[in-house]
Coordinates of C-alpha atoms and ligand atoms in Angstrom, one line a residue:
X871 CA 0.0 0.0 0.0
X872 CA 1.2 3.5 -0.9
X873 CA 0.3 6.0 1.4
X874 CA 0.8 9.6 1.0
X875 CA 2.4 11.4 4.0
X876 CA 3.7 15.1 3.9
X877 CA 3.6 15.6 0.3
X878 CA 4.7 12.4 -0.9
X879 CA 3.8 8.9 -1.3
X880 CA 5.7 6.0 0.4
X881 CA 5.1 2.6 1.3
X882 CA 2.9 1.2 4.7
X883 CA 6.0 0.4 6.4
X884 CA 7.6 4.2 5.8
X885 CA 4.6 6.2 6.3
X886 CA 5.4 7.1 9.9
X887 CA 4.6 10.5 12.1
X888 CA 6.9 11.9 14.4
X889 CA 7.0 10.9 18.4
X890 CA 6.5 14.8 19.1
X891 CA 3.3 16.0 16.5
X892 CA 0.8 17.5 18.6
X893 CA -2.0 14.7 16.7
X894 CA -0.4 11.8 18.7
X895 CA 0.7 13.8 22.2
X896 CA -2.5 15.5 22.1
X897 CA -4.9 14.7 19.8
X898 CA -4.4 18.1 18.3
X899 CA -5.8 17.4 14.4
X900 CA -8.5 16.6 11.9
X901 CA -9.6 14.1 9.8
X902 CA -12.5 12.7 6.9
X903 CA -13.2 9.3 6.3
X904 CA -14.4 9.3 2.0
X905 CA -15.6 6.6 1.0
X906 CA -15.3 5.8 -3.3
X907 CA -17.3 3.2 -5.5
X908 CA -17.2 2.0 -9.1
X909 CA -14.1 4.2 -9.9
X910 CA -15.6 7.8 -8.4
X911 CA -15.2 9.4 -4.9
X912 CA -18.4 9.7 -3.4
X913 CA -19.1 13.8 -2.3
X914 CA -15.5 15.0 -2.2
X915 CA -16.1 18.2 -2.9
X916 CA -18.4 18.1 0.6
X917 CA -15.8 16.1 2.5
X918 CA -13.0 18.6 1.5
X919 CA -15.0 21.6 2.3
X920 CA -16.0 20.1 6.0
X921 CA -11.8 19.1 6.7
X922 CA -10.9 22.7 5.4
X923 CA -13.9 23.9 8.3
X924 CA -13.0 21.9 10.6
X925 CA -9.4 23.3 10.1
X926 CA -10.8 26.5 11.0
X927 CA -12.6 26.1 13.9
X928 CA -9.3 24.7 15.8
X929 CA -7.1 27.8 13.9
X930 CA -5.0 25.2 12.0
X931 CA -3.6 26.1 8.6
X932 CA -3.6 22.9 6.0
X933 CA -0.3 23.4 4.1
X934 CA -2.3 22.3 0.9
X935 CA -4.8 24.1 -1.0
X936 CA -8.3 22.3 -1.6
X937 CA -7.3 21.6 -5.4
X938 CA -4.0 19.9 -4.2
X939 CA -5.6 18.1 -1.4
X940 CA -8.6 16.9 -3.8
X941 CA -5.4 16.0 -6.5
X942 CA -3.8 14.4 -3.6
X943 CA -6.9 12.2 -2.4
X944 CA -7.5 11.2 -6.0
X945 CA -3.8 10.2 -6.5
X946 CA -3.7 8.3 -3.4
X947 CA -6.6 6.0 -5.0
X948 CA -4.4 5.8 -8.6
X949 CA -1.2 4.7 -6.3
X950 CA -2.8 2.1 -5.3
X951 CA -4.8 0.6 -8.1
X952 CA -8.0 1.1 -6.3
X953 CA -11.9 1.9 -7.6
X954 CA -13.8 1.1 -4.8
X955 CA -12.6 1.6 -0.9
X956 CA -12.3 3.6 1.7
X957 CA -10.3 7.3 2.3
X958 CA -8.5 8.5 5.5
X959 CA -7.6 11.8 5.5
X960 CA -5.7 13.1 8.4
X961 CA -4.2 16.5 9.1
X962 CA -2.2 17.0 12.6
X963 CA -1.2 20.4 14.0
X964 CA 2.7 19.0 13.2
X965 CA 5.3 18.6 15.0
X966 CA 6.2 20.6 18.3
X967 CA 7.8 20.4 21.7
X968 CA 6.1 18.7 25.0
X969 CA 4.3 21.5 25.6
X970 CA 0.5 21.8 24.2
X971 CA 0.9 25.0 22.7
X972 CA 0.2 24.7 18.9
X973 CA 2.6 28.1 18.1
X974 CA 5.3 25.6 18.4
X975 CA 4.0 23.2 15.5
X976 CA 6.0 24.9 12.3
X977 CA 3.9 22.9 9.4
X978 CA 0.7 20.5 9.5
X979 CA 0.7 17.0 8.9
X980 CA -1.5 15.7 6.3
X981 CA -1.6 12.2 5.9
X982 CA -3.9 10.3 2.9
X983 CA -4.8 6.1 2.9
X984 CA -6.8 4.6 0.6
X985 CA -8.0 1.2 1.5
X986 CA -10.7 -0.8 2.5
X987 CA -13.3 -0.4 6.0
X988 CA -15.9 -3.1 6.7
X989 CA -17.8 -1.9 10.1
X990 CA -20.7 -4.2 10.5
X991 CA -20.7 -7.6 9.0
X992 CA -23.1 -8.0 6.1
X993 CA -26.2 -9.7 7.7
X994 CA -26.6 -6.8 10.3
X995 CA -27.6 -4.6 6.7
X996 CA -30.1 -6.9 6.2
X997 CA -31.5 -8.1 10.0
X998 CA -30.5 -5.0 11.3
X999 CA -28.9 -3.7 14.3
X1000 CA -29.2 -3.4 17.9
X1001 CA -28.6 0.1 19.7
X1002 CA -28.3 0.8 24.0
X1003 CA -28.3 3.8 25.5
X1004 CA -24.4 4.6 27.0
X1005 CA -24.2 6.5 30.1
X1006 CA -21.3 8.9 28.4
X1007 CA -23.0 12.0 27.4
X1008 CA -21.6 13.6 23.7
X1009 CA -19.4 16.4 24.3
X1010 CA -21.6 19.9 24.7
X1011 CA -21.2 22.0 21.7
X1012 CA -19.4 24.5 24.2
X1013 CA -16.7 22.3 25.1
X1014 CA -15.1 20.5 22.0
X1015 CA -18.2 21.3 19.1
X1016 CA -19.2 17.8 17.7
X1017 CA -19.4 19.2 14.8
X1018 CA -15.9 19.4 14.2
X1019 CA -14.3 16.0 12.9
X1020 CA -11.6 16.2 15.4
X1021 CA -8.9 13.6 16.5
X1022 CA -10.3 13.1 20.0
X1023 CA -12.6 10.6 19.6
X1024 CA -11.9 9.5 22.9
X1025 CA -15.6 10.8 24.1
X1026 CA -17.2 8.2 21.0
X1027 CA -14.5 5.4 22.1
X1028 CA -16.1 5.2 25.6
X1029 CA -19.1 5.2 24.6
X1030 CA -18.1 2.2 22.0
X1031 CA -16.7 0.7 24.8
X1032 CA -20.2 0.5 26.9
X1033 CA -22.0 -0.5 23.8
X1034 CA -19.5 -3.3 24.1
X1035 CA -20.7 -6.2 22.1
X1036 CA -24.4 -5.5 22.7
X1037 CA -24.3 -3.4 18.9
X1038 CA -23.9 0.0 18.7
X1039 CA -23.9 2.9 21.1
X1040 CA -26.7 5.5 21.2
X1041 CA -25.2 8.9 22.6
X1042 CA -27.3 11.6 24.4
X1043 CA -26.1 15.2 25.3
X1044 CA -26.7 16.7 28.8
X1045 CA -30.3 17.6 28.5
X1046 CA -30.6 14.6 27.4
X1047 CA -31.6 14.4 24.1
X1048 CA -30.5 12.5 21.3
X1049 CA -27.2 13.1 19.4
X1050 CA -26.3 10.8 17.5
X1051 CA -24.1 7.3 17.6
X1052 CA -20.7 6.6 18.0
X1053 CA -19.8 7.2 14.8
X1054 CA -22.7 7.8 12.9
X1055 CA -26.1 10.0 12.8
X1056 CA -29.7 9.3 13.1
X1057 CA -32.8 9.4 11.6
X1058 CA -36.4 7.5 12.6
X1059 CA -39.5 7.3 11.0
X1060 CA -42.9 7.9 12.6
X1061 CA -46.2 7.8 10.3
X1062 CA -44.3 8.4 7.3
X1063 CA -42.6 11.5 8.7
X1064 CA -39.1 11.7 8.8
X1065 CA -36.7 13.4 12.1
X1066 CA -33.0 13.7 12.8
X1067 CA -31.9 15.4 16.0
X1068 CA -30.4 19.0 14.7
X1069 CA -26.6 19.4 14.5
X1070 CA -26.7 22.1 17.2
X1071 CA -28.1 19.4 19.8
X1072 CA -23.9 17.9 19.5
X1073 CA -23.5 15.9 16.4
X1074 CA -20.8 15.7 13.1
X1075 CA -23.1 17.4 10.7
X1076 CA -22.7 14.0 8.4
X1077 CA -22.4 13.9 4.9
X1078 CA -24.2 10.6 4.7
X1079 CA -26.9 12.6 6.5
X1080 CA -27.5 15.2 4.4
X1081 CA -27.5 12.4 1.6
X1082 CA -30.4 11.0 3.4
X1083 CA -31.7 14.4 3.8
X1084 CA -32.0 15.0 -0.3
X1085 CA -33.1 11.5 -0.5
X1086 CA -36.1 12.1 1.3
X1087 CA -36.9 15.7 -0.7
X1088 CA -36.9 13.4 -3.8
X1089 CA -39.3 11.3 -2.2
X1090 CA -41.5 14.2 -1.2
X1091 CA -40.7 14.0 2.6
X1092 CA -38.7 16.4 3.5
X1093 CA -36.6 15.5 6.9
X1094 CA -37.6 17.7 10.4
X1095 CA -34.3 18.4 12.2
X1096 CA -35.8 18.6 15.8
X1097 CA -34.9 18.0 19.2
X1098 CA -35.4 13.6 20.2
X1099 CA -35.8 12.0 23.6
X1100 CA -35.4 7.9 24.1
X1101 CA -39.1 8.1 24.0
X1102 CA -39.4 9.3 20.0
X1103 CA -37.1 6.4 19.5
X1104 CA -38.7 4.2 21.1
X1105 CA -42.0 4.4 19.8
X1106 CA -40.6 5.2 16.2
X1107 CA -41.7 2.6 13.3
X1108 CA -38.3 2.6 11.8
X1109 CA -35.0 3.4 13.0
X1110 CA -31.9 3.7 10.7
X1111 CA -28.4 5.3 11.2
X1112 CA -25.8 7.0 8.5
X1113 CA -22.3 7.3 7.7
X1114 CA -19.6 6.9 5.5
X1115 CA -18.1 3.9 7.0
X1116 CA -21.3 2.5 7.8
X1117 CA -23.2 3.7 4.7
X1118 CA -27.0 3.2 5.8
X1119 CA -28.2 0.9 8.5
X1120 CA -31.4 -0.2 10.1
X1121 CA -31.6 -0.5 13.7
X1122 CA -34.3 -3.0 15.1
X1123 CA -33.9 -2.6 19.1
X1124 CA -33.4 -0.1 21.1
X1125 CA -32.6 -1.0 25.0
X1126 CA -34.4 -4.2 24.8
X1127 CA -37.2 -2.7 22.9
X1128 CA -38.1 -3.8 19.2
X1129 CA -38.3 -1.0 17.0
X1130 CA -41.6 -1.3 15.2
X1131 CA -42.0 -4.9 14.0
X1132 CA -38.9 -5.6 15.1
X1133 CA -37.4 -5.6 11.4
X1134 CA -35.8 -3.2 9.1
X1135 CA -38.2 -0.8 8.0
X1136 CA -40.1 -0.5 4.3
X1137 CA -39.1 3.1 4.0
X1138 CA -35.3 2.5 5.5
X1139 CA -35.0 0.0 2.2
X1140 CA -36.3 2.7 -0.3
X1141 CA -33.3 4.7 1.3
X1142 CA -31.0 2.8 1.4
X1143 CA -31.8 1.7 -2.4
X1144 CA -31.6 5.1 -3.5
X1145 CA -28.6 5.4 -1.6
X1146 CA -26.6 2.5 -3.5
X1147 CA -28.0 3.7 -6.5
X1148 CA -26.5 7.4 -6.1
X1149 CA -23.0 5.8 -4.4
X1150 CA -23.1 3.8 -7.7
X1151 CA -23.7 6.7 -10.1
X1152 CA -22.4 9.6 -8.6
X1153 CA -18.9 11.0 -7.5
X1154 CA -15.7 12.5 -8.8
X1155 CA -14.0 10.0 -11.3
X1156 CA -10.5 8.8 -10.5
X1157 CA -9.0 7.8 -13.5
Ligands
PMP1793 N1 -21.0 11.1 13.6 C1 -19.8 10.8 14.0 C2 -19.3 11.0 15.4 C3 -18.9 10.4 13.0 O1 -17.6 10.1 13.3 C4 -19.3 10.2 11.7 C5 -18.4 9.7 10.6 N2 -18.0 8.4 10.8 C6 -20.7 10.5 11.4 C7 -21.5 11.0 12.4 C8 -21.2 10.3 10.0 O2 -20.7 11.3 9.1 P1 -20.5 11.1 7.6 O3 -21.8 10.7 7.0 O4 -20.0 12.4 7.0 O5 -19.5 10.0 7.4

């Protein structure tokens, strides 16, 4: 595998970041996962535009323009012979001293894999999956934003953790409405109307998400970004969650309680048909 690291491509066992950049001592950096199908990356231009925000909310400069980092991503795919798999792009504040001060960091690292990412096995797409309730609250907007696709994913990790091997992790935020998962967003259905908590509530404003969200204009439901207890989920008829990694998933319990009959949802298929459809269709070409 050929990975690009600090403006140049070397193999897996060379690609290596200093002992003393701020990503690893403090978790000081960014990233996107891309996913890219049939020879196209899916939404790039949306996945460069949220690192490059990202970037500015924590004051870090990318030493790469968005042209050279979109060349760059696309490249990384061409190294390695690729048409369908999965992106990493990482930037760190760089290398510094001991101390956390990121005026000591000279230059950003950006760091590009193209691979592969499998994160639920195959029959949970088509059983569906089962979600608890972790006691870790998602970060408060005020604190470290959500919104920003930060290194420190230590807040998601222990909530992973909880989840355990029960499924996936459902995260609330101190008022205790719903956020999102550990590494993806939500959406439920309830007599054909279609919610997702709002991004302000502390969640990654997902591309996947706003995927769903143009899916279901086309359909002629348009998605109500509103405020969720447990309760809404509980009593929803379908339950599904969204990501890049993940792509779209149903979810068929909740804490022990079957969402709606228990099995993924009618309207959750039309999505996530439309979905592979677009994936299949869509995206900026490689070669
Ligand atoms: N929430 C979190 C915390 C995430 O890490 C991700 C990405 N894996 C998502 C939501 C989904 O975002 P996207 O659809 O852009 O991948």
């Amino acid at each position: 595998m050929k990975v690009f690291i600090d403006g140049k491509f070397c193999s897996e066992r060379d690609a290596k970041v200093s002992v003393f950049d701020h990503g690893l001592l403090y978790g000081d950096g960014i990233f996107e996962g891309i996913r890219f199908y049939n020879g196209r990356v899916f939404r790039l231009t949306e996945h460069i535009d949220r690192l490059y925000d990202s970037a500015r909310a924590i004051a870090l400069t990318i030493p790469l323009s968005k042209a050279e980092m979109t060349e760059a991503t696309l490249e990384s795919c061409r190294q390695n012979g690729l048409r369908d798999g999965y992106i990493r792009l990482v930037v760190t504040r760089g290398v510094g001293d001991l101390g956390l001060n990121p005026k000591n960091c000279s230059r950003g690292t950006v760091i590009i894999i193209a691979a592969s990412i499998t994160l639920y096995p195959e029959e949970l797409y088509r059983n569906g999956l089962t979600v608890v309730t972790c006691a870790t609250r998602r970060m408060a907007p005020g604190a470290l934003n959500p919104a920003v696709k930060s290194l420190n994913y230590l807040n998601n990790i222990m909530a992973k953790i909880e989840a355990g091997s029960a499924g996936e992790g459902l995260m609330l935020n101190e008022q205790g409405y719903v956020t999102e998962c550990t590494g993806d967003n939500i959406f439920i259905i309830k007599n054909g109307k279609i919610f997702t908590p709002p991004i302000s509530a502390g969640a990654l404003g997902g591309i996947t998400r706003s995927v769903v969200m143009e899916i279901a204009e086309g359909f002629g439901t348009p998605v109500s970004e509103t405020n969720l207890t447990r309760y809404d989920l509980y009593t929803a008829d379908e339950f599904f969650l969204t990501g890049t990694a993940a792509e779209i998933i149903p979810v068929v319990n909740l804490d022990a309680r079957p969402i709606g009959e228990g099995t993924p949802g009618s309207l959750s298929e039309k999505f996530i048909t439309k979905f592979r459809e677009l994936t299949q269709a869509s995206g900026t070409p490689i070669y």
